[in-house]
Coordinates of C-alpha atoms in Angstrom, one line a residue:
X1 CA 16.0 32.2 87.5
X2 CA 15.5 32.0 83.8
X3 CA 12.0 33.4 83.8
X4 CA 12.9 36.1 86.3
X5 CA 15.9 37.3 84.3
X6 CA 15.0 36.6 80.7
X7 CA 11.4 35.6 80.4
X8 CA 8.0 37.3 80.8
X9 CA 4.5 36.5 82.0
X10 CA 5.7 33.6 84.1
X11 CA 7.5 31.8 81.3
X12 CA 10.4 31.9 79.0
X13 CA 10.1 31.3 75.3
X14 CA 12.5 29.7 72.8
X15 CA 13.0 33.1 71.3
X16 CA 13.8 34.7 74.6
X17 CA 16.3 31.9 75.4
X18 CA 18.0 32.4 72.0
X19 CA 18.4 36.1 72.7
X20 CA 20.6 35.4 75.8
X21 CA 24.3 35.9 75.3
X22 CA 25.5 36.1 78.9
X23 CA 24.3 34.6 82.2
X24 CA 26.1 37.3 84.3
X25 CA 26.6 35.0 87.2
X26 CA 22.8 34.7 87.9
X27 CA 23.2 31.0 89.0
X28 CA 26.2 31.6 91.3
X29 CA 25.9 29.9 94.7
X30 CA 22.5 28.5 93.9
X31 CA 22.4 25.3 96.0
X32 CA 18.9 24.2 94.8
X33 CA 19.5 23.6 91.1
X34 CA 20.2 20.0 90.2
X35 CA 19.7 19.9 86.4
X36 CA 20.0 22.4 83.6
X37 CA 20.0 20.5 80.4
X38 CA 17.8 23.3 79.0
X39 CA 21.0 25.3 78.5
X40 CA 21.0 24.0 74.9
X41 CA 18.0 26.2 74.1
X42 CA 20.3 29.2 74.8
X43 CA 21.7 28.8 71.3
X44 CA 23.5 32.1 71.2
X45 CA 25.2 31.6 74.5
X46 CA 28.6 30.2 73.6
X47 CA 30.6 31.4 76.6
X48 CA 30.2 30.7 80.3
X49 CA 32.0 33.6 82.1
X50 CA 33.6 34.7 85.3
X51 CA 32.8 38.4 85.4
X52 CA 32.4 41.1 88.2
X53 CA 29.0 39.5 88.8
X54 CA 30.6 36.2 89.5
X55 CA 31.4 32.9 87.8
X56 CA 28.3 31.6 86.2
X57 CA 27.7 28.3 88.1
X58 CA 30.4 28.6 90.9
X59 CA 29.1 27.2 94.1
X60 CA 26.1 25.3 92.7
X61 CA 26.9 22.4 95.0
X62 CA 23.8 20.3 94.1
X63 CA 24.2 20.7 90.3
X64 CA 24.4 17.2 88.8
X65 CA 23.6 17.6 85.1
X66 CA 24.1 20.4 82.6
X67 CA 24.3 20.3 78.8
X68 CA 27.3 22.2 77.5
X69 CA 26.8 21.2 73.8
X70 CA 26.7 24.8 72.6
X71 CA 29.5 26.1 74.7
X72 CA 32.8 27.1 73.1
X73 CA 34.5 28.9 76.0
X74 CA 34.5 28.0 79.7
X75 CA 36.2 30.8 81.6
X76 CA 38.0 30.0 84.9
X77 CA 36.1 28.8 87.9
X78 CA 32.7 28.6 86.2
X79 CA 32.0 25.2 87.8
X80 CA 34.2 25.6 90.9
X81 CA 32.8 23.9 94.0
X82 CA 30.2 22.0 91.9
X83 CA 31.3 18.8 93.4
X84 CA 28.1 16.9 92.6
X85 CA 28.4 17.3 88.8
X86 CA 27.9 14.0 86.9
X87 CA 27.0 14.9 83.3
X88 CA 27.9 17.8 81.1
X89 CA 26.7 16.7 77.7
X90 CA 29.1 17.1 74.7
X91 CA 32.3 19.1 75.0
X92 CA 33.1 18.9 71.3
X93 CA 32.7 22.6 70.7
X94 CA 35.0 23.7 73.5
X95 CA 38.0 25.8 72.3
X96 CA 38.9 27.2 75.8
X97 CA 38.9 25.4 79.1
X98 CA 39.6 27.4 82.2
X99 CA 41.1 26.9 85.6
X100 CA 39.2 24.7 88.0
X101 CA 36.2 24.2 85.6
X102 CA 36.1 20.5 85.5
X103 CA 38.5 19.6 88.3
X104 CA 37.4 18.4 91.8
X105 CA 34.4 16.5 90.2
X106 CA 34.7 12.9 91.5
X107 CA 31.3 12.0 90.1
X108 CA 32.1 13.2 86.6
X109 CA 32.7 9.8 85.1
X110 CA 32.8 10.7 81.4
X111 CA 35.0 10.2 78.4
X112 CA 36.4 13.6 77.5
X113 CA 36.6 14.3 73.7
X114 CA 37.9 17.8 72.8
X115 CA 38.6 17.9 69.1
X116 CA 38.6 21.7 68.9
X117 CA 40.5 22.6 72.1
X118 CA 43.8 24.2 71.3
X119 CA 46.2 25.8 73.7
X120 CA 43.6 27.8 75.6
X121 CA 44.7 26.3 78.9
X122 CA 44.9 28.3 82.0
X123 CA 48.1 28.2 84.1
X124 CA 48.4 26.7 86.6
X125 CA 46.4 23.9 85.0
X126 CA 44.4 21.5 87.2
X127 CA 42.2 20.7 84.2
X128 CA 40.7 17.5 85.5
X129 CA 42.5 16.8 88.8
X130 CA 40.5 14.8 91.3
X131 CA 37.8 14.1 88.8
X132 CA 36.1 10.9 87.7
X133 CA 36.9 11.2 84.0
X134 CA 37.6 7.9 82.2
X135 CA 39.5 9.0 79.1
X136 CA 40.9 12.1 77.5
X137 CA 41.4 12.8 73.8
X138 CA 42.5 16.2 72.5
X139 CA 44.3 16.1 69.1
X140 CA 45.2 19.8 68.8
X141 CA 46.7 20.9 72.1
X142 CA 50.5 21.1 72.3
X143 CA 50.8 21.7 76.1
X144 CA 49.4 20.0 79.2
X145 CA 49.2 22.2 82.3
X146 CA 50.1 21.6 85.9
X147 CA 48.3 18.6 87.5
X148 CA 46.1 18.1 84.5
X149 CA 45.1 14.6 85.6
X150 CA 46.4 14.5 89.1
X151 CA 44.5 11.8 91.2
X152 CA 42.0 10.7 88.6
X153 CA 41.2 7.2 89.8
X154 CA 39.1 6.2 86.8
X155 CA 41.3 7.5 84.1
X156 CA 42.6 4.8 81.8
X157 CA 43.7 6.6 78.7
X158 CA 45.2 10.0 77.6
X159 CA 45.7 10.7 73.9
X160 CA 47.1 14.0 73.0
X161 CA 49.4 13.3 70.1
X162 CA 50.7 16.8 69.6
X163 CA 51.7 17.6 73.1
X164 CA 55.4 18.6 73.3
X165 CA 55.4 20.3 76.7
X166 CA 54.0 19.4 80.1
X167 CA 54.0 22.3 82.6
X168 CA 55.4 21.0 85.9
X169 CA 54.4 19.1 87.9
X170 CA 52.4 15.9 88.8
X171 CA 50.8 15.8 85.3
X172 CA 49.1 12.4 85.9
X173 CA 50.3 11.4 89.3
X174 CA 48.2 8.9 91.3
X175 CA 46.1 7.5 88.4
X176 CA 46.2 3.9 89.4
X177 CA 44.1 2.7 86.4
X178 CA 46.0 4.6 83.7
X179 CA 47.2 2.2 81.1
X180 CA 48.0 4.4 78.1
X181 CA 49.4 7.9 77.8
X182 CA 50.2 9.1 74.3
X183 CA 51.9 12.4 73.5
X184 CA 54.2 13.7 70.7
X185 CA 57.5 11.9 70.0
X186 CA 59.0 15.4 70.2
X187 CA 58.1 15.8 73.9
X188 CA 60.6 18.2 75.5
X189 CA 60.1 17.6 79.2
X190 CA 58.9 15.0 81.7
X191 CA 57.9 16.8 85.0
X192 CA 58.5 15.9 88.6
X193 CA 56.2 13.0 89.7
X194 CA 54.6 13.0 86.3
X195 CA 53.3 9.4 86.5
X196 CA 54.2 8.7 90.1
X197 CA 52.3 5.6 91.4
X198 CA 50.6 4.9 88.1
X199 CA 51.1 1.2 88.7
X200 CA 49.1 -0.1 85.7
X201 CA 50.7 2.2 83.2
X202 CA 52.8 0.2 80.7
X203 CA 55.7 2.0 78.9
X204 CA 57.5 -0.2 76.4
X205 CA 60.2 2.4 75.7
X206 CA 61.0 5.9 76.9
X207 CA 62.2 7.4 73.6
X208 CA 62.1 11.2 73.2
X209 CA 64.9 12.6 71.1
X210 CA 63.9 16.3 71.9
X211 CA 63.7 15.8 75.7
X212 CA 65.6 18.4 77.7
X213 CA 64.5 17.6 81.3
X214 CA 63.5 14.6 83.3
X215 CA 62.0 15.1 86.7
X216 CA 62.4 13.2 89.9
X217 CA 60.0 10.3 90.6
X218 CA 58.7 10.8 87.0
X219 CA 57.9 7.1 86.5
X220 CA 57.8 5.9 90.1
X221 CA 56.1 2.4 90.2
X222 CA 55.3 2.5 86.4
X223 CA 55.9 -0.6 84.3
X224 CA 58.8 0.8 82.2
X225 CA 60.5 -1.9 80.2
X226 CA 63.2 0.1 78.3
X227 CA 64.8 3.6 78.2
X228 CA 66.4 4.0 74.8
X229 CA 66.5 7.8 74.3
X230 CA 66.5 10.6 76.9
X231 CA 67.3 13.1 74.2
X232 CA 69.2 16.2 75.2
X233 CA 68.9 15.8 79.0
X234 CA 72.1 17.0 80.7
X235 CA 71.3 16.1 84.3
X236 CA 69.4 13.3 86.0
X237 CA 67.6 13.3 89.4
X238 CA 68.8 11.6 92.5
X239 CA 67.2 8.2 93.2
X240 CA 65.4 7.3 96.4
X241 CA 64.9 3.6 96.1
X242 CA 65.8 3.1 99.7
X243 CA 62.6 5.0 100.6
X244 CA 60.5 3.1 98.2
X245 CA 60.3 5.6 95.3
X246 CA 62.0 5.4 91.9
X247 CA 62.6 7.5 88.9
X248 CA 62.6 5.0 86.1
X249 CA 59.8 2.7 86.9
X250 CA 59.3 -0.6 88.7
X251 CA 62.7 -1.9 89.9
X252 CA 61.6 -5.5 88.9
X253 CA 60.7 -4.6 85.3
X254 CA 63.2 -2.2 83.7
X255 CA 65.6 -4.2 81.6
X256 CA 67.6 -1.7 79.5
X257 CA 68.8 1.9 79.8
X258 CA 70.8 4.1 77.4
X259 CA 72.0 7.1 79.3
X260 CA 72.2 10.3 77.2
X261 CA 75.4 11.6 75.9
X262 CA 76.2 14.9 77.7
X263 CA 75.4 14.0 81.3
X264 CA 78.4 14.2 83.6
X265 CA 77.0 12.5 86.7
X266 CA 75.1 9.4 87.5
X267 CA 73.4 10.4 90.7
X268 CA 73.0 8.5 93.9
X269 CA 70.7 5.4 94.0
X270 CA 70.0 5.9 90.2
X271 CA 69.5 2.2 89.7
X272 CA 69.8 0.9 93.2
X273 CA 68.1 -2.5 93.5
X274 CA 66.9 -2.5 89.8
X275 CA 67.0 -6.3 89.8
X276 CA 65.8 -6.9 86.2
X277 CA 68.3 -4.5 84.6
X278 CA 70.4 -6.3 82.0
X279 CA 71.9 -3.5 79.9
X280 CA 73.2 0.0 80.6
X281 CA 75.0 2.2 78.1
X282 CA 77.2 4.7 79.9
X283 CA 78.1 7.8 77.8
X284 CA 81.7 9.0 77.5
X285 CA 80.8 12.3 79.1
X286 CA 80.2 10.8 82.6
X287 CA 82.9 12.0 85.1
X288 CA 81.2 11.1 88.4
X289 CA 79.1 8.2 89.7
X290 CA 77.6 8.7 93.1
X291 CA 76.9 6.3 96.0
X292 CA 74.9 3.1 95.3
X293 CA 74.1 4.2 91.8
X294 CA 74.4 0.6 90.6
X295 CA 74.0 -1.1 93.9
X296 CA 72.4 -4.6 93.7
X297 CA 71.9 -4.5 90.0
X298 CA 72.4 -8.2 90.1
X299 CA 71.0 -9.1 86.6
X300 CA 73.6 -6.9 84.9
X301 CA 76.2 -9.2 83.1
X302 CA 78.8 -6.4 82.9
X303 CA 79.3 -2.7 82.5
X304 CA 81.4 -0.9 79.9
X305 CA 83.1 2.5 80.5
X306 CA 84.4 4.2 77.4
X307 CA 86.2 6.9 79.3
X308 CA 90.0 7.2 79.2
X309 CA 90.0 8.9 82.5
X310 CA 88.2 6.9 85.2
X311 CA 85.1 8.6 86.5
X312 CA 85.1 9.3 90.2
X313 CA 83.1 6.7 92.2
X314 CA 82.2 6.1 95.8
X315 CA 83.2 3.1 97.8
X316 CA 79.6 1.8 97.5
X317 CA 78.8 2.7 93.9
X318 CA 78.7 -1.0 92.9
X319 CA 77.7 -2.5 96.3
X320 CA 76.1 -5.9 96.1
X321 CA 77.4 -6.7 92.6
X322 CA 80.2 -8.8 91.2
X323 CA 80.0 -8.5 87.4
X324 CA 83.0 -7.5 85.3
X325 CA 83.7 -3.9 84.3
X326 CA 85.2 -3.3 80.9
X327 CA 87.4 -0.3 80.1
X328 CA 89.7 0.8 77.2
X329 CA 92.6 -1.6 77.0
X330 CA 95.4 0.9 77.5
X331 CA 93.7 2.4 80.6
X332 CA 93.1 -0.8 82.6
X333 CA 95.9 0.1 85.0
X334 CA 94.6 3.7 85.4
X335 CA 91.2 2.3 86.5
X336 CA 92.7 -0.3 88.8
X337 CA 94.7 2.2 90.7
X338 CA 92.2 5.0 90.8
X339 CA 90.5 6.0 94.1
X340 CA 87.8 3.5 95.1
X341 CA 88.3 1.6 91.8
X342 CA 91.2 -0.1 93.4
X343 CA 88.9 -1.9 95.7
X344 CA 87.3 -3.7 92.8
X345 CA 90.4 -4.0 90.7
X346 CA 89.9 -7.7 90.0
X347 CA 86.7 -7.0 88.2
X348 CA 88.2 -4.5 85.8
X349 CA 88.9 -6.0 82.4
X350 CA 90.1 -4.7 79.0
X351 CA 87.5 -4.3 76.3

């Protein structure tokens, strides 16, 4: 292909390779090519494209190795359907990474180092989903796109210290060997199913002062030990512990939760069967607590409600528990006679 398109007299010289600035889709759907490490000799080729002639290596199903050391821009779908890809050389010069370029590559067992990649991320993302990557480091990006690391079984570490936004959803769902995920302390959102079933991910503390949204099943099965700051979040998702899924991590590990000031409702099954939970701070803005929200939280020594007006509760909000509930001294009687509170009147105590 190289000789036919850019060479002469049955060969291609270094000079001829250096003169090439575009591949124009010449390799698209070539199922014979297995290696193309000679791409580094195309020194003035800095972009792999998706043009009217096609995406440069799309459909090269046998391609296993290619050296991308000179490439700065990968447009979308350049390596789509290249499911045999194992090695790509250095990615350090990349400033743009397109949709589907390195996703769906189960044999691509590499450490991804992207020191020059900024926010040239396609939406929706799928940057590395279903790939074999082992780690990811990108110090400059501020966003992670949809399903960036969805179902990456070998992934152990993600370090992107300036990321403040993750485009929903499933950012790193089903990464069973993920142990570390570092983003900015100014993170603004945690998407639906963000870390769902990442059973080896250890989170010492969820502490994001700028957080505005928290998605359902975000930390399902994750080893979360503490939640101290959910920032500016105004509503929380329903729980689903009875079906085996959780929002705030493994029910046998989470010990402490500070709910954010501003929420008005504690949804159903929020902490149902969280058997290790020893402390919950309930904000004064809560006006409603749904069914089994604190059911079987048997390690809690007590709960404190600062509200002067009793929040509405269900008959089973505190099912399976017997700990005391402390309320403002002058409002004890109001709590004891309020709907559904009256059934647990003996547990209500003055602060």
